[in-house]
């Protein structure tokens, strides 16, 4: 059989529903010019998912192919899958089914072999036995939604939007204009566009933040303390529940252990969670401000799949999330 491996410079492929009862949504197109991922997100109150800063080098694969261990996660049954998509160029199925680790639904991945669908000769073409997906590859959207001052009561799926810390703009990656770039590059792009229009004001350059830009000091970002509506609340319509933009919301954190400390949590997450969130940004045409649209789910590390049966995959929520959950006692993970 043949092996299918994915390059890091691919365009985010077309997404096709596995079950054609669901309407085919428009594909998300996200180019990957380089592999550097990172996000700092808001968590001052409530338990919100925190995309953790995670630098990734500019390489197609971070590991030698033979050194990438095949992913092994909780094994589901194809008969239990309720819906999902096929990422054809990755030969990957992204599926939703009852979770094997928590109440509610979970996110599952497995190899997709389209030989039967295309009517090809299996002996001539060869089956897909293995796929390798580089670190930082977009898998699906997290969810569409809106921003609010506070999360919903259970709060499990809300995501905060905050960039803070020294040089954060230079080490944080975002999707902007269908490309993966640093937050600094995205802000410089918009700042220069505004400058051509005679506007050099940076006070409203980034949603919920105060930004300073200069050739000498680069991009400096601080949270706007008067701005509160920075909690992203997913709002997925029934007809969109299995669309490419909304599947990430079903991903659970496979690293949670109420008895673990912060170091142990991240050790567990490194082993068990293979997904991470990155913000997708856009320029508001009316205000010229850079605004968040929705989070995107990407691979946290180089991933090797040998499985044609669905395996549940995890998304790193962050240790502070679990601290807040244990304090508030409001989460589906807490019995």
mmCIF file with all atom_site columns, N, CA and C in Angstrom, residues 147-150 226-232:
data_model
loop_
_atom_site.group_PDB
_atom_site.id
_atom_site.type_symbol
_atom_site.label_atom_id
_atom_site.label_alt_id
_atom_site.label_comp_id
_atom_site.label_asym_id
_atom_site.label_entity_id
_atom_site.label_seq_id
_atom_site.pdbx_PDB_ins_code
_atom_site.Cartn_x
_atom_site.Cartn_y
_atom_site.Cartn_z
_atom_site.occupancy
_atom_site.B_iso_or_equiv
_atom_site.pdbx_formal_charge
_atom_site.auth_seq_id
_atom_site.auth_comp_id
_atom_site.auth_asym_id
_atom_site.auth_atom_id
_atom_site.pdbx_PDB_model_num
ATOM 1  N N  . UNK A 1 147 ? -18.998 37.563 21.497 1.00 0.00 ? 147 UNK A N  1
ATOM 2  C CA . UNK A 1 147 ? -18.219 37.949 22.673 1.00 0.00 ? 147 UNK A CA 1
ATOM 3  C C  . UNK A 1 147 ? -19.126 38.556 23.733 1.00 0.00 ? 147 UNK A C  1
ATOM 4  N N  . UNK A 1 148 ? -18.822 38.247 24.986 1.00 0.00 ? 148 UNK A N  1
ATOM 5  C CA . UNK A 1 148 ? -19.640 38.716 26.099 1.00 0.00 ? 148 UNK A CA 1
ATOM 6  C C  . UNK A 1 148 ? -18.750 39.022 27.298 1.00 0.00 ? 148 UNK A C  1
ATOM 7  N N  . UNK A 1 149 ? -19.348 39.680 28.315 1.00 0.00 ? 149 UNK A N  1
ATOM 8  C CA . UNK A 1 149 ? -18.616 39.994 29.546 1.00 0.00 ? 149 UNK A CA 1
ATOM 9  C C  . UNK A 1 149 ? -18.398 38.760 30.399 1.00 0.00 ? 149 UNK A C  1
ATOM 10 N N  . UNK A 1 150 ? -19.337 37.842 30.348 1.00 0.00 ? 150 UNK A N  1
ATOM 11 C CA . UNK A 1 150 ? -19.264 36.652 31.180 1.00 0.00 ? 150 UNK A CA 1
ATOM 12 C C  . UNK A 1 150 ? -19.636 35.431 30.359 1.00 0.00 ? 150 UNK A C  1
ATOM 13 N N  . UNK A 1 226 ? -10.493 48.848 30.566 1.00 0.00 ? 226 UNK A N  1
ATOM 14 C CA . UNK A 1 226 ? -11.888 49.293 30.533 1.00 0.00 ? 226 UNK A CA 1
ATOM 15 C C  . UNK A 1 226 ? -12.759 48.408 29.646 1.00 0.00 ? 226 UNK A C  1
ATOM 16 N N  . UNK A 1 227 ? -12.122 47.461 28.973 1.00 0.00 ? 227 UNK A N  1
ATOM 17 C CA . UNK A 1 227 ? -12.845 46.606 28.024 1.00 0.00 ? 227 UNK A CA 1
ATOM 18 C C  . UNK A 1 227 ? -13.094 45.249 28.667 1.00 0.00 ? 227 UNK A C  1
ATOM 19 N N  . UNK A 1 228 ? -14.350 44.799 28.678 1.00 0.00 ? 228 UNK A N  1
ATOM 20 C CA . UNK A 1 228 ? -14.689 43.561 29.372 1.00 0.00 ? 228 UNK A CA 1
ATOM 21 C C  . UNK A 1 228 ? -15.180 42.441 28.450 1.00 0.00 ? 228 UNK A C  1
ATOM 22 N N  . UNK A 1 229 ? -15.701 42.796 27.294 1.00 0.00 ? 229 UNK A N  1
ATOM 23 C CA . UNK A 1 229 ? -16.365 41.780 26.458 1.00 0.00 ? 229 UNK A CA 1
ATOM 24 C C  . UNK A 1 229 ? -15.350 40.993 25.633 1.00 0.00 ? 229 UNK A C  1
ATOM 25 N N  . UNK A 1 230 ? -14.542 40.207 26.331 1.00 0.00 ? 230 UNK A N  1
ATOM 26 C CA . UNK A 1 230 ? -13.494 39.471 25.652 1.00 0.00 ? 230 UNK A CA 1
ATOM 27 C C  . UNK A 1 230 ? -13.642 37.957 25.831 1.00 0.00 ? 230 UNK A C  1
ATOM 28 N N  . UNK A 1 231 ? -14.803 37.501 26.256 1.00 0.00 ? 231 UNK A N  1
ATOM 29 C CA . UNK A 1 231 ? -15.040 36.068 26.396 1.00 0.00 ? 231 UNK A CA 1
ATOM 30 C C  . UNK A 1 231 ? -15.854 35.583 25.204 1.00 0.00 ? 231 UNK A C  1
ATOM 31 N N  . UNK A 1 232 ? -15.275 34.672 24.441 1.00 0.00 ? 232 UNK A N  1
ATOM 32 C CA . UNK A 1 232 ? -15.924 34.132 23.249 1.00 0.00 ? 232 UNK A CA 1
ATOM 33 C C  . UNK A 1 232 ? -16.883 33.022 23.661 1.00 0.00 ? 232 UNK A C  1
#
